Amino acid sequence: MHTRKIQLPADFSWQACLKQLDRNALEPLHRVSEGIWQKVLVLDEHPHLFYIGADEDTIEIATEDDLKDQSWREVEQWVKTSLDLDRNLTEFYQMAESDPILGPIVRQHRGLRLIRIPDLFETLIWCIIGQQINLAFAYQLKSRLVRTFGGHHLLAGQTWYTFPKPEALSDLDPAELKIMQFSRRKVEYIQEIAQQFLSGDLSQQELEQLNDPLAIRERLVKVRGIGDWTANYAMMRCLGLPNALPVGDAGLHQAIRKALDLDRKPTPSEVRAAADPWKGWESYATYYLWQSLS
């Protein structure tokens, strides 16, 4: 095995992160087994299987393949991004400790990092899949999509999958997705987003260069199928912006309702009022509140 190590930041819990990574058995893009996160990444058009584990101080990345230094740097950055390792959470925990809504939840889940999806195309398609359906069914649809249109790689005696490329989804026969129980509207959205990525009309690099949350949101909601919730989700889970607040998110409503002991879901103004003390940390606050529903 060839290995590389990454120094862990303070306030990191590998077990809390693994629990998130292993939350659904239908997840087609990685596996968790005996404390090890297993994931295939394609580098220079070649798939490589990685085994990612952790001790108290470091993340260890292992593979049977002999990689060039540049490839190792890409893998290390992918792991850092996926686990949000470059984020200093000290300020967040200081704020949350005295917050009546966040305090108990943060104390229970301390060390959890916001698990990110480094690829914007994958993030947006996952958002489209999950719109207006429950999470269990969303994972079923994702699994069908990935296993049919994604990359298939035979490594270590098993088949591993990578997310479909835009070209695989841009010109497919809509009937193929409808058979998988995708709605007609979702098929249209998926194809249009794939076509925009292929043409270069929409790209992750473009959004990252905007470097302004409001401008990023405004750019995203111009895309058919992307509303406020999807834009904020992408800003949080992919682009790593700390201040995304999906005001209309049903899970956020449920968590705030539970924390405040309301007999109804909170109004948008009540959500914003509850979130006012979280300024600058809305993404992490939302992510932790979702954990309270587990």
CSV table of C-alpha atoms in Angstrom, one decimal:
chain,number,residue,atom,x,y,z
A,1,MET,CA,0.0,0.0,0.0
A,2,HIS,CA,1.1,3.6,-0.7
A,3,THR,CA,-0.1,6.1,1.9
A,4,ARG,CA,-0.2,9.8,2.6
A,5,LYS,CA,-1.3,11.5,5.9
A,6,ILE,CA,-3.1,14.7,6.6
A,7,GLN,CA,-2.9,16.5,9.9
A,8,LEU,CA,-6.3,16.8,11.5
A,9,PRO,CA,-7.6,20.1,12.8
A,10,ALA,CA,-9.0,20.6,16.3
A,11,ASP,CA,-12.6,19.7,16.9
A,12,PHE,CA,-12.8,16.8,14.5
A,13,SER,CA,-14.6,13.5,15.1
A,14,TRP,CA,-14.0,10.8,12.6
A,15,GLN,CA,-16.8,8.7,14.0
A,16,ALA,CA,-19.3,11.5,13.5
A,17,CYS,CA,-18.2,12.0,10.0
A,18,LEU,CA,-18.3,8.3,9.2
A,19,LYS,CA,-21.9,8.2,10.5
A,20,GLN,CA,-22.9,10.8,7.9
A,21,LEU,CA,-21.0,9.1,5.1
A,22,ASP,CA,-22.7,5.8,6.0
A,23,ARG,CA,-26.2,7.1,6.5
A,24,ASN,CA,-27.8,5.2,3.6
A,25,ALA,CA,-27.1,1.7,2.3
A,26,LEU,CA,-28.1,2.7,-1.2
A,27,GLU,CA,-25.3,5.2,-1.5
A,28,PRO,CA,-23.6,4.1,-4.8
A,29,LEU,CA,-20.5,6.3,-4.8
A,30,HIS,CA,-18.6,5.1,-1.7
A,31,ARG,CA,-18.6,2.5,1.0
A,32,VAL,CA,-17.8,2.5,4.7
A,33,SER,CA,-16.5,-0.6,6.3
A,34,GLU,CA,-14.9,-1.2,9.7
A,35,GLY,CA,-14.1,2.5,10.1
A,36,ILE,CA,-12.6,2.9,6.6
A,37,TRP,CA,-14.1,5.2,3.9
A,38,GLN,CA,-13.6,3.6,0.5
A,39,LYS,CA,-13.9,5.7,-2.6
A,40,VAL,CA,-12.9,5.6,-6.2
A,41,LEU,CA,-11.4,8.7,-7.8
A,42,VAL,CA,-10.5,9.1,-11.5
A,43,LEU,CA,-7.1,10.8,-12.0
A,44,ASP,CA,-5.8,11.3,-15.5
A,45,GLU,CA,-8.6,9.2,-16.8
A,46,HIS,CA,-7.6,6.2,-14.6
A,47,PRO,CA,-9.7,5.0,-11.7
A,48,HIS,CA,-8.0,4.4,-8.3
A,49,LEU,CA,-9.5,2.9,-5.2
A,50,PHE,CA,-8.6,4.8,-2.0
A,51,TYR,CA,-9.0,3.7,1.7
A,52,ILE,CA,-9.4,6.6,4.1
A,53,GLY,CA,-9.1,6.2,7.8
A,54,ALA,CA,-8.2,8.3,10.8
A,55,ASP,CA,-6.6,8.2,14.2
A,56,GLU,CA,-6.5,10.9,16.9
A,57,ASP,CA,-4.2,13.2,15.0
A,58,THR,CA,-4.2,12.3,11.3
A,59,ILE,CA,-6.2,11.2,8.3
A,60,GLU,CA,-4.5,8.4,6.4
A,61,ILE,CA,-5.2,7.8,2.7
A,62,ALA,CA,-4.0,4.5,1.2
A,63,THR,CA,-4.1,3.0,-2.2
A,64,GLU,CA,-2.5,0.0,-3.9
A,65,ASP,CA,-1.5,2.3,-6.9
A,66,ASP,CA,1.8,4.1,-7.2
A,67,LEU,CA,0.7,7.7,-7.9
A,68,LYS,CA,2.6,10.7,-9.0
A,69,ASP,CA,3.0,13.6,-6.6
A,70,GLN,CA,0.6,15.7,-8.5
A,71,SER,CA,-2.1,13.0,-8.3
A,72,TRP,CA,-1.5,12.7,-4.5
A,73,ARG,CA,-1.9,16.5,-4.2
A,74,GLU,CA,-5.3,16.2,-6.0
A,75,VAL,CA,-6.4,13.4,-3.7
A,76,GLU,CA,-5.3,15.2,-0.6
A,77,GLN,CA,-7.2,18.3,-1.6
A,78,TRP,CA,-10.3,16.2,-2.4
A,79,VAL,CA,-10.2,14.7,1.1
A,80,LYS,CA,-9.7,18.1,2.7
A,81,THR,CA,-12.6,19.6,0.8
A,82,SER,CA,-14.9,16.6,1.3
A,83,LEU,CA,-14.3,16.7,5.1
A,84,ASP,CA,-14.0,20.5,5.3
A,85,LEU,CA,-10.7,20.1,7.1
A,86,ASP,CA,-9.4,23.6,6.5
A,87,ARG,CA,-12.3,25.2,8.5
A,88,ASN,CA,-11.5,26.5,12.0
A,89,LEU,CA,-14.7,25.8,14.0
A,90,THR,CA,-13.6,27.6,17.2
A,91,GLU,CA,-15.8,30.6,16.6
A,92,PHE,CA,-18.8,28.5,15.6
A,93,TYR,CA,-18.6,26.5,18.8
A,94,GLN,CA,-18.2,29.6,20.9
A,95,MET,CA,-21.3,31.1,19.3
A,96,ALA,CA,-23.3,27.8,19.4
A,97,GLU,CA,-22.5,27.1,23.0
A,98,SER,CA,-24.7,30.0,24.3
A,99,ASP,CA,-27.4,29.6,21.6
A,100,PRO,CA,-30.6,28.0,23.1
A,101,ILE,CA,-31.3,26.2,19.8
A,102,LEU,CA,-27.9,25.0,18.8
A,103,GLY,CA,-26.3,24.5,22.2
A,104,PRO,CA,-27.6,21.0,23.1
A,105,ILE,CA,-27.2,19.8,19.5
A,106,VAL,CA,-23.6,21.0,19.1
A,107,ARG,CA,-22.6,19.4,22.4
A,108,GLN,CA,-24.0,16.1,21.2
A,109,HIS,CA,-22.4,16.1,17.8
A,110,ARG,CA,-19.2,18.1,18.4
A,111,GLY,CA,-16.5,17.3,15.9
A,112,LEU,CA,-18.8,16.7,13.0
A,113,ARG,CA,-17.6,18.4,9.8
A,114,LEU,CA,-19.9,19.6,7.1
A,115,ILE,CA,-19.5,16.7,4.6
A,116,ARG,CA,-19.1,18.3,1.2
A,117,ILE,CA,-19.6,17.2,-2.4
A,118,PRO,CA,-16.6,18.8,-4.2
A,119,ASP,CA,-18.1,18.6,-7.7
A,120,LEU,CA,-20.8,21.2,-8.6
A,121,PHE,CA,-22.4,19.1,-11.3
A,122,GLU,CA,-22.9,16.2,-9.0
A,123,THR,CA,-24.3,18.5,-6.3
A,124,LEU,CA,-26.9,20.1,-8.5
A,125,ILE,CA,-28.1,16.8,-10.0
A,126,TRP,CA,-28.4,15.4,-6.5
A,127,CYS,CA,-30.4,18.4,-5.5
A,128,ILE,CA,-32.7,18.0,-8.5
A,129,ILE,CA,-33.2,14.3,-7.6
A,130,GLY,CA,-34.1,15.1,-4.0
A,131,GLN,CA,-36.7,17.9,-4.8
A,132,GLN,CA,-40.1,17.2,-3.3
A,133,ILE,CA,-39.5,13.5,-2.4
A,134,ASN,CA,-38.3,11.8,0.8
A,135,LEU,CA,-34.6,11.0,1.3
A,136,ALA,CA,-35.1,7.2,1.0
A,137,PHE,CA,-36.6,7.5,-2.4
A,138,ALA,CA,-34.0,10.1,-3.5
A,139,TYR,CA,-31.2,7.6,-2.7
A,140,GLN,CA,-33.1,5.0,-4.8
A,141,LEU,CA,-33.2,7.4,-7.8
A,142,LYS,CA,-29.5,8.3,-7.3
A,143,SER,CA,-28.5,4.7,-7.2
A,144,ARG,CA,-30.4,4.0,-10.4
A,145,LEU,CA,-28.9,7.0,-12.2
A,146,VAL,CA,-25.3,6.3,-11.2
A,147,ARG,CA,-25.4,2.6,-11.9
A,148,THR,CA,-27.0,3.2,-15.3
A,149,PHE,CA,-25.1,6.3,-16.6
A,150,GLY,CA,-22.0,6.6,-14.3
A,151,GLY,CA,-18.6,5.1,-14.6
A,152,HIS,CA,-18.2,1.4,-13.8
A,153,HIS,CA,-14.8,0.3,-12.5
A,154,LEU,CA,-13.7,-3.2,-11.5
A,155,LEU,CA,-11.2,-2.8,-8.7
A,156,ALA,CA,-10.2,-5.1,-5.9
A,157,GLY,CA,-12.6,-7.7,-7.2
A,158,GLN,CA,-15.7,-5.4,-6.9
A,159,THR,CA,-17.6,-3.0,-9.1
A,160,TRP,CA,-17.3,0.7,-8.1
A,161,TYR,CA,-19.2,3.6,-9.5
A,162,THR,CA,-18.4,7.2,-10.3
A,163,PHE,CA,-20.9,9.9,-10.9
A,164,PRO,CA,-22.2,10.4,-14.5
A,165,LYS,CA,-20.5,13.1,-16.6
A,166,PRO,CA,-22.6,15.8,-18.2
A,167,GLU,CA,-22.2,14.2,-21.6
A,168,ALA,CA,-23.8,11.0,-20.3
A,169,LEU,CA,-26.9,12.9,-19.2
A,170,SER,CA,-27.3,15.7,-21.8
A,171,ASP,CA,-28.7,13.7,-24.7
A,172,LEU,CA,-30.1,10.6,-23.1
A,173,ASP,CA,-33.6,9.3,-24.1
A,174,PRO,CA,-36.0,10.8,-21.5
A,175,ALA,CA,-37.8,7.5,-21.4
A,176,GLU,CA,-34.8,5.9,-19.8
A,177,LEU,CA,-35.1,8.1,-16.7
A,178,LYS,CA,-38.9,8.0,-16.7
A,179,ILE,CA,-38.7,4.2,-16.4
A,180,MET,CA,-36.5,4.7,-13.3
A,181,GLN,CA,-39.4,6.8,-11.8
A,182,PHE,CA,-37.9,10.3,-12.5
A,183,SER,CA,-40.6,12.8,-13.2
A,184,ARG,CA,-40.8,14.5,-16.6
A,185,ARG,CA,-39.8,17.8,-15.1
A,186,LYS,CA,-36.8,16.4,-13.3
A,187,VAL,CA,-35.6,14.8,-16.6
A,188,GLU,CA,-35.9,18.2,-18.2
A,189,TYR,CA,-33.9,19.9,-15.4
A,190,ILE,CA,-31.2,17.2,-15.4
A,191,GLN,CA,-30.7,17.4,-19.2
A,192,GLU,CA,-30.7,21.2,-19.2
A,193,ILE,CA,-28.1,21.5,-16.4
A,194,ALA,CA,-25.9,18.8,-18.2
A,195,GLN,CA,-26.1,20.8,-21.4
A,196,GLN,CA,-25.1,24.0,-19.7
A,197,PHE,CA,-22.1,22.3,-18.1
A,198,LEU,CA,-21.1,20.9,-21.5
A,199,SER,CA,-21.4,24.2,-23.3
A,200,GLY,CA,-19.6,26.1,-20.5
A,201,ASP,CA,-22.5,28.3,-19.8
A,202,LEU,CA,-22.4,27.1,-16.2
A,203,SER,CA,-19.3,26.0,-14.4
A,204,GLN,CA,-17.9,25.6,-10.9
A,205,GLN,CA,-15.0,27.8,-11.7
A,206,GLU,CA,-17.3,30.7,-12.8
A,207,LEU,CA,-19.1,30.6,-9.4
A,208,GLU,CA,-16.0,30.3,-7.4
A,209,GLN,CA,-14.5,33.4,-9.1
A,210,LEU,CA,-17.6,35.4,-8.3
A,211,ASN,CA,-16.5,35.2,-4.6
A,212,ASP,CA,-19.8,36.8,-3.4
A,213,PRO,CA,-22.7,34.8,-1.9
A,214,LEU,CA,-25.4,37.0,-3.3
A,215,ALA,CA,-23.9,37.0,-6.8
A,216,ILE,CA,-23.5,33.2,-6.7
A,217,ARG,CA,-27.1,32.7,-5.6
A,218,GLU,CA,-28.4,35.0,-8.3
A,219,ARG,CA,-26.4,33.2,-10.9
A,220,LEU,CA,-27.6,29.8,-9.8
A,221,VAL,CA,-31.3,30.7,-9.6
A,222,LYS,CA,-31.2,31.8,-13.3
A,223,VAL,CA,-30.8,28.1,-14.2
A,224,ARG,CA,-34.1,26.3,-14.8
A,225,GLY,CA,-34.8,23.9,-12.0
A,226,ILE,CA,-32.7,25.7,-9.4
A,227,GLY,CA,-34.6,27.7,-6.8
A,228,ASP,CA,-33.5,29.2,-3.5
A,229,TRP,CA,-33.3,25.9,-1.7
A,230,THR,CA,-31.1,24.3,-4.3
A,231,ALA,CA,-28.9,27.4,-4.6
A,232,ASN,CA,-28.3,27.5,-0.9
A,233,TYR,CA,-27.7,23.8,-0.7
A,234,ALA,CA,-25.0,24.0,-3.4
A,235,MET,CA,-23.4,27.0,-1.8
A,236,MET,CA,-23.2,25.0,1.5
A,237,ARG,CA,-22.4,21.5,0.4
A,238,CYS,CA,-20.3,22.1,-2.7
A,239,LEU,CA,-18.8,25.6,-2.6
A,240,GLY,CA,-18.3,25.6,1.2
A,241,LEU,CA,-19.8,29.0,1.9
A,242,PRO,CA,-20.3,29.2,5.7
A,243,ASN,CA,-23.3,31.6,5.5
A,244,ALA,CA,-25.9,29.7,3.3
A,245,LEU,CA,-29.3,29.5,4.9
A,246,PRO,CA,-32.0,27.4,3.1
A,247,VAL,CA,-34.9,29.2,4.7
A,248,GLY,CA,-37.5,27.0,3.0
A,249,ASP,CA,-35.9,23.7,3.9
A,250,ALA,CA,-38.3,21.2,5.5
A,251,GLY,CA,-35.7,19.6,7.7
A,252,LEU,CA,-34.6,23.0,9.1
A,253,HIS,CA,-38.2,23.9,9.8
A,254,GLN,CA,-38.7,20.6,11.6
A,255,ALA,CA,-35.5,21.0,13.7
A,256,ILE,CA,-36.4,24.6,14.7
A,257,ARG,CA,-40.0,23.6,15.5
A,258,LYS,CA,-38.6,20.8,17.7
A,259,ALA,CA,-36.1,23.0,19.4
A,260,LEU,CA,-38.6,25.8,20.1
A,261,ASP,CA,-41.4,23.3,21.0
A,262,LEU,CA,-43.8,24.9,18.4
A,263,ASP,CA,-47.1,23.3,17.5
A,264,ARG,CA,-46.6,24.3,13.9
A,265,LYS,CA,-43.8,24.8,11.4
A,266,PRO,CA,-42.0,28.1,11.8
A,267,THR,CA,-42.7,30.9,9.3
A,268,PRO,CA,-39.9,32.2,7.1
A,269,SER,CA,-39.6,35.3,9.4
A,270,GLU,CA,-39.3,33.0,12.4
A,271,VAL,CA,-36.6,31.0,10.7
A,272,ARG,CA,-34.6,34.2,10.0
A,273,ALA,CA,-35.1,35.4,13.5
A,274,ALA,CA,-33.8,32.2,15.0
A,275,ALA,CA,-30.8,32.3,12.6
A,276,ASP,CA,-29.9,35.9,13.4
A,277,PRO,CA,-27.3,34.9,16.1
A,278,TRP,CA,-25.7,32.4,13.6
A,279,LYS,CA,-24.5,35.1,11.2
A,280,GLY,CA,-21.5,33.9,9.3
A,281,TRP,CA,-22.2,30.3,10.4
A,282,GLU,CA,-25.6,29.6,8.9
A,283,SER,CA,-24.4,26.6,6.9
A,284,TYR,CA,-22.9,24.8,9.9
A,285,ALA,CA,-25.9,25.7,12.1
A,286,THR,CA,-28.3,24.2,9.5
A,287,TYR,CA,-26.1,21.1,9.1
A,288,TYR,CA,-26.1,20.5,12.9
A,289,LEU,CA,-29.8,21.1,13.2
A,290,TRP,CA,-30.3,18.4,10.5
A,291,GLN,CA,-28.5,16.0,12.9
A,292,SER,CA,-31.0,16.6,15.6
A,293,LEU,CA,-33.6,14.9,13.4
A,294,SER,CA,-31.6,11.6,13.2
